[in-house]
Tab-separated table of C-alpha atoms in Angstrom:
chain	number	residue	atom	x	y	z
A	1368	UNK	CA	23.792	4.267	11.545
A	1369	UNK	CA	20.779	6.263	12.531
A	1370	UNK	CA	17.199	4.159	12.800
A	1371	UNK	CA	14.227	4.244	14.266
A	1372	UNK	CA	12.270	1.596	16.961
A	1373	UNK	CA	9.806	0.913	18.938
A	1374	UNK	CA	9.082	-1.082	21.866
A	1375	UNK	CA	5.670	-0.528	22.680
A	1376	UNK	CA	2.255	0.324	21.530
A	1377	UNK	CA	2.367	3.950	22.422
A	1378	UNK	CA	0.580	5.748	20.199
A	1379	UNK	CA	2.513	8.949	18.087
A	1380	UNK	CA	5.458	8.780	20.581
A	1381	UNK	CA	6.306	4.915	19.728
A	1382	UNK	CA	8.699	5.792	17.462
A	1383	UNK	CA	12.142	6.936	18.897
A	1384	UNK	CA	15.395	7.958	17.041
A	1385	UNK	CA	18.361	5.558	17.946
A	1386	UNK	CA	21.980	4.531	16.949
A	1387	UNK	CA	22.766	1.145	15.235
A	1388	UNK	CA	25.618	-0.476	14.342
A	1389	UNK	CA	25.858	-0.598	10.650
A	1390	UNK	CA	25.305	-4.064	9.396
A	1391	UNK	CA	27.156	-6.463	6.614
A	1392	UNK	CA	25.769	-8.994	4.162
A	1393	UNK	CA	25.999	-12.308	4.409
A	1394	UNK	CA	25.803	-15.034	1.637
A	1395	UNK	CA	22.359	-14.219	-0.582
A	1396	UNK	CA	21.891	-10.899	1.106
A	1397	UNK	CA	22.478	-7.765	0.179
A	1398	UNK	CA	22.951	-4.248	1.793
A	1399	UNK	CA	20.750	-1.413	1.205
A	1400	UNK	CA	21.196	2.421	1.421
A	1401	UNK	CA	17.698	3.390	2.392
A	1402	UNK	CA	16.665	6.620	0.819
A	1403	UNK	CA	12.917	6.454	1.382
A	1404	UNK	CA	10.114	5.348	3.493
A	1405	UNK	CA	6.527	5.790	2.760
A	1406	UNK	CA	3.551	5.621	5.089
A	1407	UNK	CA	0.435	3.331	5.631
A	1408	UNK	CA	-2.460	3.188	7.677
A	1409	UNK	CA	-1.025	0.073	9.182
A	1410	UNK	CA	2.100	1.817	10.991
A	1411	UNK	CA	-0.650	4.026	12.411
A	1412	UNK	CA	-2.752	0.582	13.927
A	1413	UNK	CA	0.783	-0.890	15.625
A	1414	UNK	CA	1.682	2.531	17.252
A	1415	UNK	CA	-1.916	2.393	19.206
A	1416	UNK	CA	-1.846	-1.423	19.473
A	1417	UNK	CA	-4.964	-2.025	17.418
A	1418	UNK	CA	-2.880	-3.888	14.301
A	1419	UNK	CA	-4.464	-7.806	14.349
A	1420	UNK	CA	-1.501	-9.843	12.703
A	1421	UNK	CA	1.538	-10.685	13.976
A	1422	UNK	CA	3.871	-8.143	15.215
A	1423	UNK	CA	6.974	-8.274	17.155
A	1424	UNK	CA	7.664	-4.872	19.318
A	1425	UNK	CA	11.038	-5.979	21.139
A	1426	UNK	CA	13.083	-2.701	19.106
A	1427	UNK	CA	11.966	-3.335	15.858
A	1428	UNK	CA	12.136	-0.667	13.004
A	1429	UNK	CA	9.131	0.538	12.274
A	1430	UNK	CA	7.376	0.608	8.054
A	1431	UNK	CA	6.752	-1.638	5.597
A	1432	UNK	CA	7.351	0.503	2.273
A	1433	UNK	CA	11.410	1.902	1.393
A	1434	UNK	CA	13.382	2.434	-1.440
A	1435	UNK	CA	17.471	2.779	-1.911
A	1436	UNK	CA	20.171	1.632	-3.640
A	1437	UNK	CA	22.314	-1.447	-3.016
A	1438	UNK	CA	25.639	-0.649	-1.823
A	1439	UNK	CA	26.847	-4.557	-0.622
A	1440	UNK	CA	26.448	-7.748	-1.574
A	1441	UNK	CA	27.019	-11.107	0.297
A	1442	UNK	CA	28.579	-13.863	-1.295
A	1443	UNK	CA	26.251	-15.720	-3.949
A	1444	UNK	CA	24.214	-12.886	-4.789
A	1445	UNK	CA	23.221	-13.714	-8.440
A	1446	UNK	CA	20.315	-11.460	-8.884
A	1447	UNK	CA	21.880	-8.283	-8.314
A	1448	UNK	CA	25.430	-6.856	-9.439
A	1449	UNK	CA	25.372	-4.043	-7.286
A	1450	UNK	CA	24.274	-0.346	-7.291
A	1451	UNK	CA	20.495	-1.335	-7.935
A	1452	UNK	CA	18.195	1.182	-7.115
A	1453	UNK	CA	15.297	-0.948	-5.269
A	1454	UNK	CA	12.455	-1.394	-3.354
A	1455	UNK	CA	11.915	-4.456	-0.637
A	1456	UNK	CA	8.608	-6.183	-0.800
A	1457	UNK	CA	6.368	-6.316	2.087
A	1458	UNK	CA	6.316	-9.972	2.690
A	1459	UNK	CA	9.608	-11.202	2.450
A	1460	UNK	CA	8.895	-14.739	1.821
A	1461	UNK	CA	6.080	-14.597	-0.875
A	1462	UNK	CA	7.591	-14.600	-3.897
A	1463	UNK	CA	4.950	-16.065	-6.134
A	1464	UNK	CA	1.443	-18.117	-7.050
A	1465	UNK	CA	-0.809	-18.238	-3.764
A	1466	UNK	CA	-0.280	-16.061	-0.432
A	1467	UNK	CA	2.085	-18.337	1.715
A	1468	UNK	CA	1.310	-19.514	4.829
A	1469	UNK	CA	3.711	-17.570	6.725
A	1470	UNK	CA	3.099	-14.210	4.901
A	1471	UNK	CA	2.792	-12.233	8.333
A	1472	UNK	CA	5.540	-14.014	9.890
A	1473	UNK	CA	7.911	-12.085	7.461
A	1474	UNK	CA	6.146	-8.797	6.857
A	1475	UNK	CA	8.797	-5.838	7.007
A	1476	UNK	CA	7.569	-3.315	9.920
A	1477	UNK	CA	5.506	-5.970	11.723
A	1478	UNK	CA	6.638	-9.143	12.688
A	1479	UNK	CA	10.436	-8.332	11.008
A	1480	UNK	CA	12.465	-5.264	10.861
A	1481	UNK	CA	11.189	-2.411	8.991
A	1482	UNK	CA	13.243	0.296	6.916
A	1483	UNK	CA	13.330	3.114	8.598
A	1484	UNK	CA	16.779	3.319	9.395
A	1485	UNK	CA	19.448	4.322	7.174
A	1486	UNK	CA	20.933	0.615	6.170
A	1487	UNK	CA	19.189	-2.798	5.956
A	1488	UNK	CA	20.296	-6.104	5.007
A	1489	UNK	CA	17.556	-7.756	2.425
A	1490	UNK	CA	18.091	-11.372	1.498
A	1491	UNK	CA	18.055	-10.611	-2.630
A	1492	UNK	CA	15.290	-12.643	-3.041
A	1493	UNK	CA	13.280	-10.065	-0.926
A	1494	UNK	CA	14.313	-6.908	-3.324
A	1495	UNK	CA	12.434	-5.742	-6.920
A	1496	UNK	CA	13.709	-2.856	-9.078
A	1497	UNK	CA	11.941	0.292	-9.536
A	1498	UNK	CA	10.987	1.833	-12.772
A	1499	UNK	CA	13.375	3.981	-14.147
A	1500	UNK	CA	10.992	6.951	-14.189
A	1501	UNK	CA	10.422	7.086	-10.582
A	1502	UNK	CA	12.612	8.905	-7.661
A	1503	UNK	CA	13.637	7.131	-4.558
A	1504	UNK	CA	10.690	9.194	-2.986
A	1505	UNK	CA	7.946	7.746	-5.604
A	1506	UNK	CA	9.471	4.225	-5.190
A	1507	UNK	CA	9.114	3.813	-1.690
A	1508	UNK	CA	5.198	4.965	-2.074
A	1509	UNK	CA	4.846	0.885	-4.147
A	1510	UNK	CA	5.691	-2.045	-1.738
A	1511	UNK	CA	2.140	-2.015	0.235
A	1512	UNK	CA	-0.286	0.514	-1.350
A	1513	UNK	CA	0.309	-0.116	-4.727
A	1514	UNK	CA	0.587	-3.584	-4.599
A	1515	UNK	CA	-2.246	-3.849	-3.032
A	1516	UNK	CA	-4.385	-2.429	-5.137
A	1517	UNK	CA	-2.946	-4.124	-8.172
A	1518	UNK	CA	-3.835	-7.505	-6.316
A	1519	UNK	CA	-7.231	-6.221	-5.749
A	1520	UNK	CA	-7.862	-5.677	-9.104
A	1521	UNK	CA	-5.894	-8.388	-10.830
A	1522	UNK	CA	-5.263	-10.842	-7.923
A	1523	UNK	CA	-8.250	-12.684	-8.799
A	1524	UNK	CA	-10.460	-11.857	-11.280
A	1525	UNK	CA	-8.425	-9.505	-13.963
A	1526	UNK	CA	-9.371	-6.359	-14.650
A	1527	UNK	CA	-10.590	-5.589	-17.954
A	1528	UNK	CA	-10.443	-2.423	-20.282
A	1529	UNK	CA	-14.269	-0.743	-20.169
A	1530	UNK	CA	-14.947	-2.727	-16.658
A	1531	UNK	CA	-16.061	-0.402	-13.900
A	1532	UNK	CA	-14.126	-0.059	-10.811
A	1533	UNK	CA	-15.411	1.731	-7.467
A	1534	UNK	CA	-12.900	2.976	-5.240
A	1535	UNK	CA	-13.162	4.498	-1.476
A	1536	UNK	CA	-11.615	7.630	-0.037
A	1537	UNK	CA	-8.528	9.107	-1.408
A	1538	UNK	CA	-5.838	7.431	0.810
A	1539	UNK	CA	-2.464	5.797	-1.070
A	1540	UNK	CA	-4.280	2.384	-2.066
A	1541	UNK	CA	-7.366	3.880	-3.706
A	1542	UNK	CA	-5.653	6.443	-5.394
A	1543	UNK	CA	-3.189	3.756	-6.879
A	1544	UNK	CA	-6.086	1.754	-7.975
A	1545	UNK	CA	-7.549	4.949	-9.819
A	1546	UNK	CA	-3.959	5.417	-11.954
A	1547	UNK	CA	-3.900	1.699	-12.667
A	1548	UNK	CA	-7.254	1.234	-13.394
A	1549	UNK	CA	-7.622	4.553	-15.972
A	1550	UNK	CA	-3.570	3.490	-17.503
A	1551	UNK	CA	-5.951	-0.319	-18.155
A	1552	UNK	CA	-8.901	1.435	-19.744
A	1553	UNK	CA	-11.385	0.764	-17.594
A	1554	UNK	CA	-14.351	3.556	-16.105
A	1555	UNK	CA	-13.644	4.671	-12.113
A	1556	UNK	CA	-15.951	5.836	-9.888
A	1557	UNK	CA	-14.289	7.388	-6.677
A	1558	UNK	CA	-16.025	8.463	-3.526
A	1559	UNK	CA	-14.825	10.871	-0.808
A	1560	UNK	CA	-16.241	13.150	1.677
A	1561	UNK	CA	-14.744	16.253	0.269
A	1562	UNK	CA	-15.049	17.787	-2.848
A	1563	UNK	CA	-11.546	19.311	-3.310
A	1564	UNK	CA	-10.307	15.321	-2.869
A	1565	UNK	CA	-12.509	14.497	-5.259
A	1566	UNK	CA	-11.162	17.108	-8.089
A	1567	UNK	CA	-7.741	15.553	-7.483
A	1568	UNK	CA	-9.126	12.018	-8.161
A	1569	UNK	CA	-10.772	13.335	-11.287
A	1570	UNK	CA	-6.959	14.832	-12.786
A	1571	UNK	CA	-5.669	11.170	-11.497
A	1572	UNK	CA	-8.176	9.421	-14.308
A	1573	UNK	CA	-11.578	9.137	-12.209
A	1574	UNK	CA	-14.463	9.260	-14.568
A	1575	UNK	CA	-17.156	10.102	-11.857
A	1576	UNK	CA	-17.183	11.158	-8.249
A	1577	UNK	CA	-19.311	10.995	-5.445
A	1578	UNK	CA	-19.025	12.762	-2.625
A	1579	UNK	CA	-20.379	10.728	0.165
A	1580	UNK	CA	-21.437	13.499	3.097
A	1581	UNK	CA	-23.551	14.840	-0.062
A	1582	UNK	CA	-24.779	11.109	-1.065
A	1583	UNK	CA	-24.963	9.637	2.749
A	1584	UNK	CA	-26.282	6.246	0.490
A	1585	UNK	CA	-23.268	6.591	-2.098
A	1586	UNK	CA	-24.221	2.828	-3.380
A	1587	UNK	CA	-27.581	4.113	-4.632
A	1588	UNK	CA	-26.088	6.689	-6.361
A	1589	UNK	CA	-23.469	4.008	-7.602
A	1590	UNK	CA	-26.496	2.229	-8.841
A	1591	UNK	CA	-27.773	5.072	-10.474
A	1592	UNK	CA	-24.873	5.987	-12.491
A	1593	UNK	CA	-23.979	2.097	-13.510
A	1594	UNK	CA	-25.761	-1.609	-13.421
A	1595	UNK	CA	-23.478	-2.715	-10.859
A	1596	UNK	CA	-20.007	-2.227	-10.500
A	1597	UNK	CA	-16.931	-4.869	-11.795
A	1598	UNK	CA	-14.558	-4.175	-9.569
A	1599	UNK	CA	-14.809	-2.393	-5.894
A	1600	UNK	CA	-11.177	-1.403	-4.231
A	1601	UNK	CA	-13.386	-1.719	-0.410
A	1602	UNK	CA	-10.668	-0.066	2.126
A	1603	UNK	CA	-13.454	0.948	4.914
A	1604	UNK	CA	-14.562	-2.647	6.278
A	1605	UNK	CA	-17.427	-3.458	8.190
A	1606	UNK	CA	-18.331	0.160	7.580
A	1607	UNK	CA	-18.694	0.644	4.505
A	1608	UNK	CA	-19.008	-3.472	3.083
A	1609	UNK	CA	-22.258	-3.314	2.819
A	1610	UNK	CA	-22.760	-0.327	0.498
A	1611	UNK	CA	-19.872	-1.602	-1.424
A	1612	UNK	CA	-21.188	-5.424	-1.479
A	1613	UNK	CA	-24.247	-3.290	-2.860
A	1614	UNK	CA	-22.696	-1.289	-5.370
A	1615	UNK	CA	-21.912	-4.830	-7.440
A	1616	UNK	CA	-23.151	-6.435	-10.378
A	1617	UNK	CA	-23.664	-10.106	-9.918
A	1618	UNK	CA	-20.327	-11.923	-10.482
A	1619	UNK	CA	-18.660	-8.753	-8.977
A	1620	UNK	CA	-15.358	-8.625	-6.965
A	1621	UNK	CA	-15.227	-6.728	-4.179
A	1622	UNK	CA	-11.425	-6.627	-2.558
A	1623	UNK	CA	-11.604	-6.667	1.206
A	1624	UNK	CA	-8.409	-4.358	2.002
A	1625	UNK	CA	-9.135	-1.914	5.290
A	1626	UNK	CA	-10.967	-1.252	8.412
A	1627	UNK	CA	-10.849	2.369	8.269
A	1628	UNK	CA	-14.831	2.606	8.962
A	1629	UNK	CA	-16.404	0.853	12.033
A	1630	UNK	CA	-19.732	-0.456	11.204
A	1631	UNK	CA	-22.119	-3.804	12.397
A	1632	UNK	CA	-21.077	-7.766	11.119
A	1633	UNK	CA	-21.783	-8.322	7.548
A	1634	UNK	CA	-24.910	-10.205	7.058
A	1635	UNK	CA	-24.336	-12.848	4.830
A	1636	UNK	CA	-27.200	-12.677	2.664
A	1637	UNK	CA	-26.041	-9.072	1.429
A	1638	UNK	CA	-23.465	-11.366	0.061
A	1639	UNK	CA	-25.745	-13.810	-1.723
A	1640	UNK	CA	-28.319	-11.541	-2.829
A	1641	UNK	CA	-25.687	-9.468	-4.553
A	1642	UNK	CA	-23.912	-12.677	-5.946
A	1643	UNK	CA	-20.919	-10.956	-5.677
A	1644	UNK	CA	-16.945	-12.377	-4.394
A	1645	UNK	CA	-16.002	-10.572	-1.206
A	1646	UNK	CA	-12.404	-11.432	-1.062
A	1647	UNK	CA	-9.095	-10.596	1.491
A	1648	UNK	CA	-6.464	-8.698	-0.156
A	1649	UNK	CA	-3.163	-9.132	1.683
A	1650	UNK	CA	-1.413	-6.919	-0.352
A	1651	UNK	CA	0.837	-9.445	-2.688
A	1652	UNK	CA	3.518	-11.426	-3.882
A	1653	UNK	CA	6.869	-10.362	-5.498
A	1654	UNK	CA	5.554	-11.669	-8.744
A	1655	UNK	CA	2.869	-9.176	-8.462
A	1656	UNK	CA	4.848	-6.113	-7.509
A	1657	UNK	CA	7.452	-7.037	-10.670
A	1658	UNK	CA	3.954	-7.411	-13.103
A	1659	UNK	CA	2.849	-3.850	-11.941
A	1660	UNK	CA	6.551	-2.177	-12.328
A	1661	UNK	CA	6.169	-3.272	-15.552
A	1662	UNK	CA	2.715	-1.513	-16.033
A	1663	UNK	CA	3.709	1.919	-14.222
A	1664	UNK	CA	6.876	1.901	-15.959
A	1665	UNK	CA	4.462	1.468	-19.462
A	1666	UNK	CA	2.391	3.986	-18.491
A	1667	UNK	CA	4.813	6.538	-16.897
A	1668	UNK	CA	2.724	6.466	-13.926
A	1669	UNK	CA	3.511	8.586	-10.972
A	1670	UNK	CA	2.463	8.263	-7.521
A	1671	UNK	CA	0.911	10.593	-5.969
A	1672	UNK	CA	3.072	11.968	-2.922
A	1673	UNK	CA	1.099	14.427	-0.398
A	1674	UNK	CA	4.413	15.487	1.609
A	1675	UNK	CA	7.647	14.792	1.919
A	1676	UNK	CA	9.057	14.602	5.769
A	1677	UNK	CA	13.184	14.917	6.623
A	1678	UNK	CA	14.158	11.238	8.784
A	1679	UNK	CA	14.715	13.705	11.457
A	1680	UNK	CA	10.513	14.458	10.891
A	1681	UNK	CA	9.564	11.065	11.310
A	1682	UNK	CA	7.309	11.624	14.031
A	1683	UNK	CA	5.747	14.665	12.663
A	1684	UNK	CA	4.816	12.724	9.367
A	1685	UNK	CA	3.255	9.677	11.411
A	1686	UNK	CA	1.261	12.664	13.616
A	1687	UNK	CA	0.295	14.013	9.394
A	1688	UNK	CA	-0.625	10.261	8.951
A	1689	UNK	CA	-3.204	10.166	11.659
A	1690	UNK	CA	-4.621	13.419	10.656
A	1691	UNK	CA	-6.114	11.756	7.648
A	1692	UNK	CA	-6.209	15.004	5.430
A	1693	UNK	CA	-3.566	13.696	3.150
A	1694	UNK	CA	-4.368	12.736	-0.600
A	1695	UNK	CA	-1.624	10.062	-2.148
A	1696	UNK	CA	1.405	9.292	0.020
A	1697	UNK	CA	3.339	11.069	3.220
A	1698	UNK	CA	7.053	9.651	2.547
A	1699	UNK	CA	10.132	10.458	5.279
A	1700	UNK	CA	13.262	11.146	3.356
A	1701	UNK	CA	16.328	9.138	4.819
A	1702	UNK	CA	19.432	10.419	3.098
């Protein structure tokens, strides 16, 4: 079978094209056609070496998100019966309730094999189905930047219908919180530095934009437009925490997601004086993904794909990735 590795941190050209031998199932595993991979700013920080959890570069197969269709199973395999279409989650050993202690030890395209190669062997505990609605293409878009985003807004403190929910930039976890957040009823405010972006975000279910070359101080115009927001989806970091921590009502939730935006230390009374709960969002469990299948399925959501790249591509859709002028998802077809 034809896959993907990479052995070192070397930027774009980590990723090189390579023959496997095709592997089997064993007993609670199952084999997986790949048909689709999916993107996130993560694959970018391992290629340039700047990713902070654990990560194992001897060969391993690069991205987290995929979708395909089971083709084998190992002996014991109750969940499945075979020919499942499915997506693996991104940390193979949290299942449920509280992030587990070894959550990075098992993430898929970091410290484990990725799916970027034509065939992968998933224990079946590691596997959800996708919505019916959704092509192999719009399924592998869920595992990370979806998930995320429903953890962010329902990880901790649920999100409810007329709450107000601030999102940042118009990259695949932000624009998944705008669908789920509109599909629960609640008011979104997006931000992004271009205007043609921000018309997207509006037909996605934003309710106000802010275009933040325009509005250099977006959370005063946040302020301006609300009392505080309920809910902010923060993907920038040390950047852009502080107008976010801002942007809050007291008894906020601000999810801590990305480090897109280089900035000083947080001070810690922004923190108190806002009264707010800045909180890590690790993307999630399989519990979580299997809740928010059930709400996109509900809703008939659809992700929002940017491009679609032939496995062949690969390389050229991580080089799209980096360019950063994408809106939704950049997803590598497989087969």
């Amino acid at each position: 079978m034809r896959a993907y590795e990479m052995s070192a941190a070397a930027g774009l050209d980590s990723w090189k094209s390579v023959e496997r031998p095709n592997p089997e199932p064993g007993r609670g595993q199952v084999l997986v056609r790949m048909r689709a991979a999916s993107l996130n700013y993560r694959d970018l920080l391992i290629c340039e070496g700047r990713y902070p959890f654990a990560i194992n570069l001897d060969r391993m197969v690069p991205v987290s998100d995929g979708a395909g269709e089971i083709v084998a199973l190992g002996e014991g395999v109750r969940r499945f019966t075979g020919g499942e279409r499915v997506a693996g989650i991104f940390s193979q050993s949290w299942l449920g309730g509280a992030q587990v202690a070894d959550m990075w030890l098992t993430a898929l395209g970091g410290a484990i094999d990725g799916v970027l190669t034509e065939y992968r062997v998933f224990d079946e505990d590691g596997l959800v189905t996708l919505p019916d609605h959704l092509s192999f293409e719009e399924g592998a878009t869920l595992p990370c930047a979806a998930v995320t985003a429903w953890n962010a807004l329902y990880g901790l403190k649920l999100l409810r219908a007329g709450e107000t929910v601030l999102t940042l930039g118009t990259g695949g976890v932000s624009i998944f919180a705008i669908q789920l957040a509109h599909a629960a009823g609640a008011r979104v405010i997006a931000t992004s530095s271009s205007d043609a972006k921000l018309e997207k975000a509006r037909a996605l279910g934003a309710n106000e934009t802010i275009n933040y070359r325009t509005h250099p101080d977006w959370e005063q115009e946040v302020r301006r437009l609300t009392d505080g927001v309920d809910h902010v989806v923060e993907v920038g970091g040390t950047g852009t925490l502080p107008r976010s921590i801002a942007s809050t009502r007291p008894g906020g939730h601000v999810g801590l997601i990305g480090l897109l935006a280089q900035g000083e230390a947080i001070d810690p009374l922004a923190i108190l004086g806002a009264s707010c709960i800045v909180r890590g969002v690790a993307v999630g469990s399989r519990e979580m993904f299997e809740d928010m299948n059930r709400s996109i399925a509900l809703h008939a959501i659809k992700p929002v794909i940017d491009r679609v790249y032939g496995f062949d591509e690969a390389p050229a859709a991580l080089a799209a990735l980096a360019e950063a002028s994408h809106v939704g998802k950049i997803v590598i077809r497989i087969g």
